[in-house]
Coordinates of C-alpha atoms in Angstrom, one line a residue:
X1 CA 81.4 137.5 88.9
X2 CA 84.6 135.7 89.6
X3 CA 86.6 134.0 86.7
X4 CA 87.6 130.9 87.7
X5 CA 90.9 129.6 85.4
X6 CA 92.5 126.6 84.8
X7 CA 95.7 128.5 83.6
X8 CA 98.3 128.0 81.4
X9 CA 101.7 125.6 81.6
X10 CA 104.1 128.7 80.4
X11 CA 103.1 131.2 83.1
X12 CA 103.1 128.5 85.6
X13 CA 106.7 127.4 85.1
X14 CA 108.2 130.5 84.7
X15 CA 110.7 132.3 86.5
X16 CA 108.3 134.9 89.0
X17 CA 106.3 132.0 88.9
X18 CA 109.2 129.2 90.6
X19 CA 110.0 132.0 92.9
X20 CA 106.5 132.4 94.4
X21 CA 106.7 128.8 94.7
X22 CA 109.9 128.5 97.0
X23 CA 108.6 131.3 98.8
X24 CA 105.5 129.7 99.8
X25 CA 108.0 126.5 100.5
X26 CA 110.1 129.1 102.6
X27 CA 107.2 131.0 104.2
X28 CA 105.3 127.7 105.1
X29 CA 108.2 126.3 106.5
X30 CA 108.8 129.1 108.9
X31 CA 104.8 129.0 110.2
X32 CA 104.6 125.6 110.5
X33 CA 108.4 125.2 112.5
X34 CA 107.2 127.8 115.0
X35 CA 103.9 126.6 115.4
X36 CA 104.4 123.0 116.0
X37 CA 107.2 124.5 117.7
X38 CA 105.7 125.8 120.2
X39 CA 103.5 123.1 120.6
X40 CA 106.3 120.7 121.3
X41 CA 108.1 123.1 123.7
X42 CA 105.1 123.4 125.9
X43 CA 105.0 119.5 126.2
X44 CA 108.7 119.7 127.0
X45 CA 108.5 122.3 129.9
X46 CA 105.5 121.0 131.3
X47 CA 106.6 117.4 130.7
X48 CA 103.9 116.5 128.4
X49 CA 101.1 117.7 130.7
X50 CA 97.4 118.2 129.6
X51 CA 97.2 121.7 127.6
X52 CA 95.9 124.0 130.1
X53 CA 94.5 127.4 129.2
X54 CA 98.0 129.4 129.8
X55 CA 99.5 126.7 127.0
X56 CA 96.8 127.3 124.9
X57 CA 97.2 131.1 124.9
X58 CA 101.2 130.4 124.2
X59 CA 100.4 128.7 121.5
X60 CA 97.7 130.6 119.4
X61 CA 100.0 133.6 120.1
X62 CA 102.8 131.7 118.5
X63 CA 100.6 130.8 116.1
X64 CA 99.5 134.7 114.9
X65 CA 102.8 135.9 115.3
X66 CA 104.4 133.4 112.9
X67 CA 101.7 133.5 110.6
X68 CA 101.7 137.5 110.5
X69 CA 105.9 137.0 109.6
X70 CA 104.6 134.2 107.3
X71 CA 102.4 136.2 105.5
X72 CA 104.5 139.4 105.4
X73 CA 108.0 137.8 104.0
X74 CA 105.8 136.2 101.6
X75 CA 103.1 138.8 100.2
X76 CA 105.5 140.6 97.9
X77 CA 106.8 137.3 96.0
X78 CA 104.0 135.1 96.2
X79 CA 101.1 136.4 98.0
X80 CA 102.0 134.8 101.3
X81 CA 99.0 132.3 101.4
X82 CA 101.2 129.9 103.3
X83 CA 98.3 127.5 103.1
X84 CA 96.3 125.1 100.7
X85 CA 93.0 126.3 102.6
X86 CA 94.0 130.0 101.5
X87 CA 94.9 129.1 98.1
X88 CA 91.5 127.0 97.0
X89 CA 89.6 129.9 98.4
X90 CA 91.5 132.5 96.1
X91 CA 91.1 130.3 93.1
X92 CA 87.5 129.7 93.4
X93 CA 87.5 133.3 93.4
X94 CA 89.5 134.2 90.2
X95 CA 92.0 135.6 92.1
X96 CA 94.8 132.4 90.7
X97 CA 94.5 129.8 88.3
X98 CA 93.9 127.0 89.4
X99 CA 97.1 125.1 88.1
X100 CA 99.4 128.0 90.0
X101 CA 97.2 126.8 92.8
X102 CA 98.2 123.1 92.6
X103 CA 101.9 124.2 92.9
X104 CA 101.2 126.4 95.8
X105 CA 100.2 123.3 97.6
X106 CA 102.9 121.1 96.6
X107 CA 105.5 123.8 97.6
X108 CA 103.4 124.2 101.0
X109 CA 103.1 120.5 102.0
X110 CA 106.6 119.9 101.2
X111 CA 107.9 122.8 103.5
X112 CA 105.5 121.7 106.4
X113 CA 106.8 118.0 106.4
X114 CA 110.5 120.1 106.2
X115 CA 109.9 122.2 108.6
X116 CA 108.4 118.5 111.0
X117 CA 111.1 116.8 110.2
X118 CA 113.9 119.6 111.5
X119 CA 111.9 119.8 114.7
X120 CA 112.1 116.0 115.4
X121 CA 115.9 116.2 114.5
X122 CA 116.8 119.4 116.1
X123 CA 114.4 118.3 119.3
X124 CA 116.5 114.9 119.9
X125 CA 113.4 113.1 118.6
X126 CA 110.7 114.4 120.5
X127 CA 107.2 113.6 119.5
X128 CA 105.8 115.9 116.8
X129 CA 101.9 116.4 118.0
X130 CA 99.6 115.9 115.5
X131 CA 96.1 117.8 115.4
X132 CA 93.4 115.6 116.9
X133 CA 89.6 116.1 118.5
X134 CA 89.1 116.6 121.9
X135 CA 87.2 114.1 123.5
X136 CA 83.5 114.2 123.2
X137 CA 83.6 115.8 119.8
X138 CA 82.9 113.5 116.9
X139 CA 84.3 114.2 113.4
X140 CA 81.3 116.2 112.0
X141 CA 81.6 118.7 115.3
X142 CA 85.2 118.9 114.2
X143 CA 84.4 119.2 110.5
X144 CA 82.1 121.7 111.0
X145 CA 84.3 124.0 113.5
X146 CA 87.2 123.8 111.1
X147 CA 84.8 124.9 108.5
X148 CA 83.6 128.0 110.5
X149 CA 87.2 129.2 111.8
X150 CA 88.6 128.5 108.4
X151 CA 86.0 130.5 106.2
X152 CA 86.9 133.4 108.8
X153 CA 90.3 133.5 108.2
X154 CA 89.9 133.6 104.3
X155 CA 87.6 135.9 104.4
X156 CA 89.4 137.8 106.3
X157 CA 92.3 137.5 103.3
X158 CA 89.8 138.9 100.7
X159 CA 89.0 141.7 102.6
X160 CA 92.6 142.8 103.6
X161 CA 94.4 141.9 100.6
X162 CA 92.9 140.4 97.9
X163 CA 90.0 143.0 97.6
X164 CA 90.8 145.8 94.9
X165 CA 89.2 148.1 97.1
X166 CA 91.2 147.7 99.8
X167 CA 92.8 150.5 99.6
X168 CA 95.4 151.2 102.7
X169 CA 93.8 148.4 104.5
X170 CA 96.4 145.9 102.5
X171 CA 99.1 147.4 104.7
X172 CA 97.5 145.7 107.8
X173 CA 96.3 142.6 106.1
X174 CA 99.4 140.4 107.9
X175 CA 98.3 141.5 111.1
X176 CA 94.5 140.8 110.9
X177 CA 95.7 137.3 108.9
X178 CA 98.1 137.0 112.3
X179 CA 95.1 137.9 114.7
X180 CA 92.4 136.1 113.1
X181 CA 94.3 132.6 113.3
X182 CA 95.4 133.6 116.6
X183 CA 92.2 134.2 117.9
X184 CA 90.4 131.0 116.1
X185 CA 92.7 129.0 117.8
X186 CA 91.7 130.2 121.1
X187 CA 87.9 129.4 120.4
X188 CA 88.2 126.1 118.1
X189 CA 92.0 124.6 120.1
X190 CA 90.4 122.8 122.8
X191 CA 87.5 121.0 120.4
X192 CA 89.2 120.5 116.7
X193 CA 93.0 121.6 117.4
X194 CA 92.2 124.7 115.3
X195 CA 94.0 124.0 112.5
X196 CA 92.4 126.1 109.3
X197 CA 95.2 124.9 107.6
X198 CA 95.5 121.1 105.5
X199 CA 99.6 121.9 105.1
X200 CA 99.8 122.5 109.2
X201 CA 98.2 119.0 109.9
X202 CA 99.3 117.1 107.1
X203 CA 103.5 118.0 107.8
X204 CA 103.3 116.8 112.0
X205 CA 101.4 113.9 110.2
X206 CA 103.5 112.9 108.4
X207 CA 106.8 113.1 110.7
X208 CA 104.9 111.2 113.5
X209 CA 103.5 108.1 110.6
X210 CA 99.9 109.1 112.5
X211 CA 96.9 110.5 110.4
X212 CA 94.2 109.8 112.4
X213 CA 91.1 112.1 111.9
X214 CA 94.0 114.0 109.4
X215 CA 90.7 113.7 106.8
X216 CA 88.9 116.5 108.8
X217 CA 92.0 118.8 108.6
X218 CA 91.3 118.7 104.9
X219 CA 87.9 118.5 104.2
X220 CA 87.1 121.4 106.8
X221 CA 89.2 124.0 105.7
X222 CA 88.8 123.0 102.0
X223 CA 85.2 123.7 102.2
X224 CA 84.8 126.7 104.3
X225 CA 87.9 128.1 102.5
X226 CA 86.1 127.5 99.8
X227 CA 83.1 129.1 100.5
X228 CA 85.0 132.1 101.7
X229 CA 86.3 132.3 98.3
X230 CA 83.1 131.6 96.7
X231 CA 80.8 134.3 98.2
X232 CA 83.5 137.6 98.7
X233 CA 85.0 137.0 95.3
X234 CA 81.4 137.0 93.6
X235 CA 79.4 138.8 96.3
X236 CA 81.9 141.7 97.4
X237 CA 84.4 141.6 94.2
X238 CA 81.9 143.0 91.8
X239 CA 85.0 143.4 89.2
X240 CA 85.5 140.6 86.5
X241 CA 89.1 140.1 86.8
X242 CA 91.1 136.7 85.0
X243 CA 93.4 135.1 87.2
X244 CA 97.1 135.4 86.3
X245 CA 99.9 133.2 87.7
X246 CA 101.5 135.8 90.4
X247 CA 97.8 137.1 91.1
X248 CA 97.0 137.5 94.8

């Protein structure tokens, strides 16, 4: 059964913790610059045509290779989650305390508005696109998509890194993290954006002043992160283990 806990104010503000907190700034920054990146090049070199499926295979390869980097710079320092979705799952599943958490997300947020905010500059203030729904799908398709392609990609974090028996499988786990996202994006893009992430919405957001539908870019990955978390660390973790700040 997984220990959830709340934590305590000493491990979280101390030194290995502050560093796993500018590496998820750092790590998050990098994702989420070549990401939207990418996404803003396309519009550039197809002058801000309709994403057609070629852009949309640019894009969720951009997407897994950054992440796979993301995760990889990251998973020595602070456990490369590199995303708010990530960390609720692993503290609902006793794998950190839920006050580390709240850090991890603030230090995640931050480095995804960053990382908006050096593309609009660095761009000569190009438009920073912003997840949206397609048309014809309303906000519960979208919810429910994000919920379905986000629970997939935490899952697929338990089972490649945060599992104890994972054995040599951890040495992969950047890659599957990198492919799963990657391939998510190809079968959710064209309907929700395929986001799976709150921090990748929430920083072009923010740089653009437009949060329409941002809601569902929260409330779908919270939830099937969540539930991700919820079943593999009390289902498939069979261990009681107590969180610890630099867990994961």
């Amino acid at each position: 059964m997984a220990c959830i806990a709340f934590g305590r104010f000493d491990d979280s503000f101390s030194l290995g913790s502050i560093k796993a907190y500018l590496a998820e700034f750092i790590s998050t920054l990098l994702f989420v610059f070549a990401g939207v990146g990418s996404a803003i090049a396309y519009s550039k070199l197809t002058t801000g045509a309709a994403l057609d499926p070629a852009g949309l295979v640019a894009i969720a390869v951009c997407h897994g290779f950054a992440l796979f980097v993301a995760v990889a710079v990251g998973a020595n320092i602070s456990g490369g989650h590199v995303n708010p979705a990530v960390t609720f799952g692993l503290a609902l599943g006793g794998q950190i305390t839920i006050l580390t958490g709240i850090f991890y997300w603030i230090a995640q947020l931050v480095g995804a508005i960053v990382a908006c905010f050096i593309l609009k500059a660095v761009t000569g203030g190009m438009a920073v696109p912003i997840h949206s729904l397609a048309a014809g799908v309303g906000a519960i398709e979208g919810v429910v998509m994000e919920i379905v392609i986000t629970f997939a990609l935490v899952y697929t974090v338990y089972a490649t890194a945060a599992d104890p028996k994972k054995g040599s499988l951890g040495t992969i786990a950047p890659i599957a993290i990198g492919f799963i996202v990657g391939a998510n994006i190809l079968a959710a893009g064209p309907f929700s954006g395929g986001s799976m992430n709150p921090a990748r919405s929430f920083g072009p957001a923010v740089a653009s002043g437009d949060f329409t539908d941002n809601w569902i870019y929260w409330v779908g990955p919270l939830i099937g992160g969540g539930l991700a978390g919820l079943i593999y660390g009390n289902v498939f973790i069979t261990t009681e283990h107590v969180p610890l700040t630099n867990d994961f």
